Coordinates of C-alpha atoms and ligand atoms in Angstrom, one line a residue:
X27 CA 0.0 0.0 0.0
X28 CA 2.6 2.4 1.0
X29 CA 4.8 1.7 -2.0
X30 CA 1.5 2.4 -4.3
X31 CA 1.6 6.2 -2.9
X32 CA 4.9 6.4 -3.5
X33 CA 4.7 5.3 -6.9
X34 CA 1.9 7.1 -7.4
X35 CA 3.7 10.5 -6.1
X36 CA 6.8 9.7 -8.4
X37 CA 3.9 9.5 -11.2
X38 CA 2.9 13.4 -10.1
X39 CA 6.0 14.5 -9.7
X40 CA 6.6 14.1 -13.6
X41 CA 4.1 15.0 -14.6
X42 CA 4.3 18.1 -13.0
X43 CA 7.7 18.3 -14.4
X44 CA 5.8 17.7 -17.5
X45 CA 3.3 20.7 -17.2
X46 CA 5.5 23.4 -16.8
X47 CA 7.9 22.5 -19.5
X48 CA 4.7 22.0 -22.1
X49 CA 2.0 24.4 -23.5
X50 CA -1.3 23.1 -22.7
X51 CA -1.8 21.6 -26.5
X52 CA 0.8 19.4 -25.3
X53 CA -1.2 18.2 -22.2
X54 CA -4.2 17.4 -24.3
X55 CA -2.1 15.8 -26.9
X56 CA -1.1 13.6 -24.4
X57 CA -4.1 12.7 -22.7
X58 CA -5.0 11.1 -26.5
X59 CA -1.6 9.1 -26.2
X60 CA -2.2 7.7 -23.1
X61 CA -5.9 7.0 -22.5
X62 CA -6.5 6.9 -26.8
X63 CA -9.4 9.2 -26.0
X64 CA -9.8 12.5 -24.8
X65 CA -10.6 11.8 -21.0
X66 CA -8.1 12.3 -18.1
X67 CA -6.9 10.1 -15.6
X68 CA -7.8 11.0 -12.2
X69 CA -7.3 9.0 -8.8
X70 CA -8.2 9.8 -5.8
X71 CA -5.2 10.2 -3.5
X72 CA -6.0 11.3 -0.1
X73 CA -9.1 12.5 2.2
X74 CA -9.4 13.9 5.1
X75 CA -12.0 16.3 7.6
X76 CA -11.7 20.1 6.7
X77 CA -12.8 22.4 9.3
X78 CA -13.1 25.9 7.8
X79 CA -14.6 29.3 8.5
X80 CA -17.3 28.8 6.3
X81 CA -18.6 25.2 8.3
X82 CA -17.1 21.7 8.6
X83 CA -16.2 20.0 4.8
X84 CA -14.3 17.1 3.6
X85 CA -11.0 17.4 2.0
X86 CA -10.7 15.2 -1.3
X87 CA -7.6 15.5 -2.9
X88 CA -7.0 14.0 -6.7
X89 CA -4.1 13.5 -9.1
X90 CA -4.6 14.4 -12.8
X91 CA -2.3 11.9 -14.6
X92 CA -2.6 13.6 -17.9
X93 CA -1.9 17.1 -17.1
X94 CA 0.3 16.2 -14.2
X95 CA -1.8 18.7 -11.5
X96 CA -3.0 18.3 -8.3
X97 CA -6.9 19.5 -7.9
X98 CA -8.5 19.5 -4.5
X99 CA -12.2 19.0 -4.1
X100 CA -14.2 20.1 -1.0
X101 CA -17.8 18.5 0.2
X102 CA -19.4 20.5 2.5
X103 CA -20.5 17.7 5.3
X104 CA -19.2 14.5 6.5
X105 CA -19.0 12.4 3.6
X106 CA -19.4 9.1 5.5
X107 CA -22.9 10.1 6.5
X108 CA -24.0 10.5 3.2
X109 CA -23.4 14.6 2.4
X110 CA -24.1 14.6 -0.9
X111 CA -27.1 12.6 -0.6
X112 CA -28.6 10.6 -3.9
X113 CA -26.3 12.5 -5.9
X114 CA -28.9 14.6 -7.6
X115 CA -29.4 18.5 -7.9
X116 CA -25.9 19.0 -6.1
X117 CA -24.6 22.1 -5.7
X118 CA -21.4 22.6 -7.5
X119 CA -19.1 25.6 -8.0
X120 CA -16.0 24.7 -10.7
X121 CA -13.6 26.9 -9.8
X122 CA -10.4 27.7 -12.0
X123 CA -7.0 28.8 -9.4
X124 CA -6.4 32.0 -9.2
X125 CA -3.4 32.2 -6.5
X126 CA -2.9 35.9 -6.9
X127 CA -7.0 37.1 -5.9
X128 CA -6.6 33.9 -3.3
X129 CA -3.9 33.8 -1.7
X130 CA -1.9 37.4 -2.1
X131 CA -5.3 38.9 -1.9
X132 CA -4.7 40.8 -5.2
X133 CA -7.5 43.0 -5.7
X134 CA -7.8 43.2 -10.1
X135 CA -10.3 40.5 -9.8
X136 CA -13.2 38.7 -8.3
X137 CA -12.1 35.1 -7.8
X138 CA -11.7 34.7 -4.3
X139 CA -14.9 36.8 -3.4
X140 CA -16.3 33.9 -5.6
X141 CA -15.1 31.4 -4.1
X142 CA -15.7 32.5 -0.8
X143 CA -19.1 33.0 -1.8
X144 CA -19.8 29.8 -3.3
X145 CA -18.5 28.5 0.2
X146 CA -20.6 30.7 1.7
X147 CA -23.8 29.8 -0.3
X148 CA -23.2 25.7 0.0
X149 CA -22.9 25.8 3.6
X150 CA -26.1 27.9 3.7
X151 CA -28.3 25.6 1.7
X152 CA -26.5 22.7 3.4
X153 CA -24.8 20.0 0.6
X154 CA -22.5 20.6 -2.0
X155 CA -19.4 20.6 -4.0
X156 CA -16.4 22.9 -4.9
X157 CA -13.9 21.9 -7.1
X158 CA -11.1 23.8 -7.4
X159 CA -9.0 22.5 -10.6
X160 CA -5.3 24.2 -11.2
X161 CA -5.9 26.0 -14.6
X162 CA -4.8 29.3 -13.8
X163 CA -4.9 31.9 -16.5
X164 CA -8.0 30.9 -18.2
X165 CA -6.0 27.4 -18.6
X166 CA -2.7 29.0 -20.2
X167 CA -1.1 28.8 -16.8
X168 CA 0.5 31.0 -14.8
X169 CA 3.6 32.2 -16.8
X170 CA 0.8 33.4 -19.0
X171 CA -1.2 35.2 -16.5
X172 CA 1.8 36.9 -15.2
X173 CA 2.8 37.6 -18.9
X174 CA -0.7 39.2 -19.8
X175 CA -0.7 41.0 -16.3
X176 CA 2.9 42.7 -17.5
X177 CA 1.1 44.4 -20.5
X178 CA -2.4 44.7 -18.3
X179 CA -0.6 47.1 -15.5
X180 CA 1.6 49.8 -15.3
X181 CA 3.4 51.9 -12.8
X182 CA 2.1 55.3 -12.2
X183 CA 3.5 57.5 -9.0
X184 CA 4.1 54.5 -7.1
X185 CA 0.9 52.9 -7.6
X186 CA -0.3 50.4 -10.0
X187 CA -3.2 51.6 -12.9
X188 CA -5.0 49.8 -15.6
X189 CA -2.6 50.4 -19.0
X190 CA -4.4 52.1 -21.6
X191 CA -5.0 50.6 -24.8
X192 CA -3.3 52.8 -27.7
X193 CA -5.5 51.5 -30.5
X194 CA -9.0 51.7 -28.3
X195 CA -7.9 54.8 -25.6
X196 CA -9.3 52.6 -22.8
X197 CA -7.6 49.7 -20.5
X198 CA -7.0 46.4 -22.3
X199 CA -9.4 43.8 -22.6
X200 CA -7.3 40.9 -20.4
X201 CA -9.0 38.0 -22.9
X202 CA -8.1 40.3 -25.8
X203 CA -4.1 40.3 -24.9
X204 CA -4.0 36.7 -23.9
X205 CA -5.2 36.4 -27.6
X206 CA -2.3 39.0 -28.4
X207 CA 0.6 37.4 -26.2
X208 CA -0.5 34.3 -28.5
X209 CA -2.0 32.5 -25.5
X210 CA -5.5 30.4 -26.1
X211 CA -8.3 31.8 -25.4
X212 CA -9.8 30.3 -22.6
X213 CA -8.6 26.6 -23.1
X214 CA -10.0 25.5 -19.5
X215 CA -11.4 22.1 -19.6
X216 CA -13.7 20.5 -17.6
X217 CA -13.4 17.3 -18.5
X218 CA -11.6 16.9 -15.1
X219 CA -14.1 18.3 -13.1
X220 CA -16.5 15.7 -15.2
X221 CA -14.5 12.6 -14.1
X222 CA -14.3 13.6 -10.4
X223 CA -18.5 14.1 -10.3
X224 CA -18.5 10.8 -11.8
X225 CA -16.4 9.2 -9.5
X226 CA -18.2 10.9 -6.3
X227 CA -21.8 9.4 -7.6
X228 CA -22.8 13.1 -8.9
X229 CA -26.0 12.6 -11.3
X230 CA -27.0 16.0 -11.8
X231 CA -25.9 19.6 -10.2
X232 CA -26.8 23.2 -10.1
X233 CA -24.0 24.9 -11.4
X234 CA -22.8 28.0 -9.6
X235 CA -21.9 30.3 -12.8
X236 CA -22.5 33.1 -14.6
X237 CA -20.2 31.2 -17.9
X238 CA -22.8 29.2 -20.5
X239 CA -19.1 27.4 -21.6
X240 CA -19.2 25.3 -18.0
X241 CA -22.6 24.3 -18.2
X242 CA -22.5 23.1 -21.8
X243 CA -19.2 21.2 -20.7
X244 CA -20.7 19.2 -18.0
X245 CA -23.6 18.6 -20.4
X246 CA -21.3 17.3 -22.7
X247 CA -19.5 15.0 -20.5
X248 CA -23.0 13.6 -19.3
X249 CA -23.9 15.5 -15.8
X250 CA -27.0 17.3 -16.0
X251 CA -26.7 20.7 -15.3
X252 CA -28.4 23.8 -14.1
X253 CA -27.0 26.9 -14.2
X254 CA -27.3 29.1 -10.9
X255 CA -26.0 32.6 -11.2
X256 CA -23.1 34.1 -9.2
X257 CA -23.3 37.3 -9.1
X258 CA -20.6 39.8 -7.4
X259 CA -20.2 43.8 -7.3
X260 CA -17.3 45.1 -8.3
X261 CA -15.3 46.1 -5.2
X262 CA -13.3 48.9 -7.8
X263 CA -13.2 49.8 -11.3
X264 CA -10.1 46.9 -12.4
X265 CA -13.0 44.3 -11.4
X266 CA -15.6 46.2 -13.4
X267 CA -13.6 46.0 -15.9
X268 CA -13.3 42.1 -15.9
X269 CA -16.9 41.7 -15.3
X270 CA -17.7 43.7 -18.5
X271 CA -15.1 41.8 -20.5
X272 CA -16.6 38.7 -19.2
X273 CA -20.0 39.9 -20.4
X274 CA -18.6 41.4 -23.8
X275 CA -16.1 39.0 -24.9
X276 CA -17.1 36.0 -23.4
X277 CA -21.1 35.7 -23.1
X278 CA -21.2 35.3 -19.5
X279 CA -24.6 36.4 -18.1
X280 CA -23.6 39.3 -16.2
X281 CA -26.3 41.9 -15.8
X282 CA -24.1 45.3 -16.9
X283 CA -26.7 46.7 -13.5
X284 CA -24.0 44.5 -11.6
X285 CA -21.2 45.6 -13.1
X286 CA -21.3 49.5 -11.2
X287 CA -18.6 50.5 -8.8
X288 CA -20.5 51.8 -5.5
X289 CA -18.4 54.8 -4.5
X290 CA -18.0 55.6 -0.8
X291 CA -21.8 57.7 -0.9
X292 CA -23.1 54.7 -1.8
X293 CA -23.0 56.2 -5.4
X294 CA -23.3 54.0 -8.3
X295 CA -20.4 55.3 -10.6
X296 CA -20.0 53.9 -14.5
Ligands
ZN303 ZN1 -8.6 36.0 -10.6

């Protein structure tokens, strides 16, 4: 048994190797070569209790043999007592990475408000799912997110402002210069997300997302799926920004009544 985690870690360990060196067309590429079809490995490689400020959940943690990543899954409830119940009409947020909003607390977008959200949403209605898969940068990776933030920001007095966009006089459209930088556009799959529902028992979920692309993926890979909106105010005009790009360039259903800045009157600015 122990030998098999070790093995197993090795396995990771490469692959993660693997990721970093290799564009993700590489990654999917391989996933044909070793599984002959275009659906990741996954294993589940260790659980555990997770209390957290947003209630008691359990701690799934799964290795991605084809990409090489490590995604982490959280069920709100004790899993041995049957959390996630039949397996129907779960409540599922699919959430990409986004280390610089979660974990430096970087204030451009709305990720970690989401995800805390989500959290916060789950535990109230009292079963459900977050997965949280490693694709940062809309699935480029991270060199690329840090690449397209290079071009997105600029130094001004000390303090960091939105670029402006020669050609269009306003701030760049950050799906616009991952295009630019020669990145692909949002090359997130969820076919990983698909595999993990499917091993957990997951029938059918209510999806919390405002992006038509993740339902019709988990439609695609055979979970019925709801959508259930997810909707956040922009905390300053950088997140505005997203929001609108979001709703412009990428059809997610944002109202453009959500995507106002509230100044400190409680004024609604454009
Ligand atoms: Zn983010």
């Amino acid at each position: 048994m122990e030998n098999d985690k070790s093995e197993s870690a090795r396995e990771i360990i490469n692959g993660l190797e693997y990721h970093w060196l290799k564009p993700w067309e590489e990654i999917e590429k391989r996933k044909v070569i070793l599984t002959g079809a275009n659906e990741p490995i996954i294993k589940l490689l260790a659980e555990s209790p997770l209390p957290t400020e947003y209630g008691d959940w359990t701690y799934l943690v799964f290795g991605d043999y084809t990409s090489g990543e490590i995604h982490e899954v959280i069920v709100y409830g004790d899993m041995e007592k049957g959390s996630l119940g039949n397996g129907e009409d779960v409540i599922l947020r699919v959430h990409s990475a986004c280390k610089s909003s979660e974990l430096f607390h970087a204030i451009n977008c709305e990720c970690r408000e989401e995800l805390e959200k989500a959290m916060d949403l789950i535990k109230k209605k009292g079963r459900g799912i977050v997965i949280y898969l490693m694709q940062e940068g809309g699935g480029a990776g991270l060199k690329a997110k840090v690449d397209v933030y290079h071009e997105l920001f600029e130094w001004k007095n000390n303090k960091i402002k939105l670029a402006i966009d020669p050609e269009t006089g306003e701030s760049f459209s950050i799906f616009k210069l991952y295009q630019k930088l020669g990145y692909k556009q949002d090359s997130r799959s969820l076919a990983v997300a698909v595999a993990i529902l499917k091993s957990l028992g997951i029938k059918s979920v209510k999806l919390l997302t405002n992006n038509p692309k993740k339902v019709q993926d988990l439609v695609d890979g055979g979970i019925k799926t709801e959508p259930l909106g997810l909707h956040i105010k922009p905390a300053n005009e950088m997140v505005a920004r997203i929001l609108k790009a979001k709703a412009e360039d990428r059809g997610h259903s944002i109202n453009k009544k959500h995507i106002r800045v509230e100044n400190k009157n409680g004024r609604k600015k454009k």
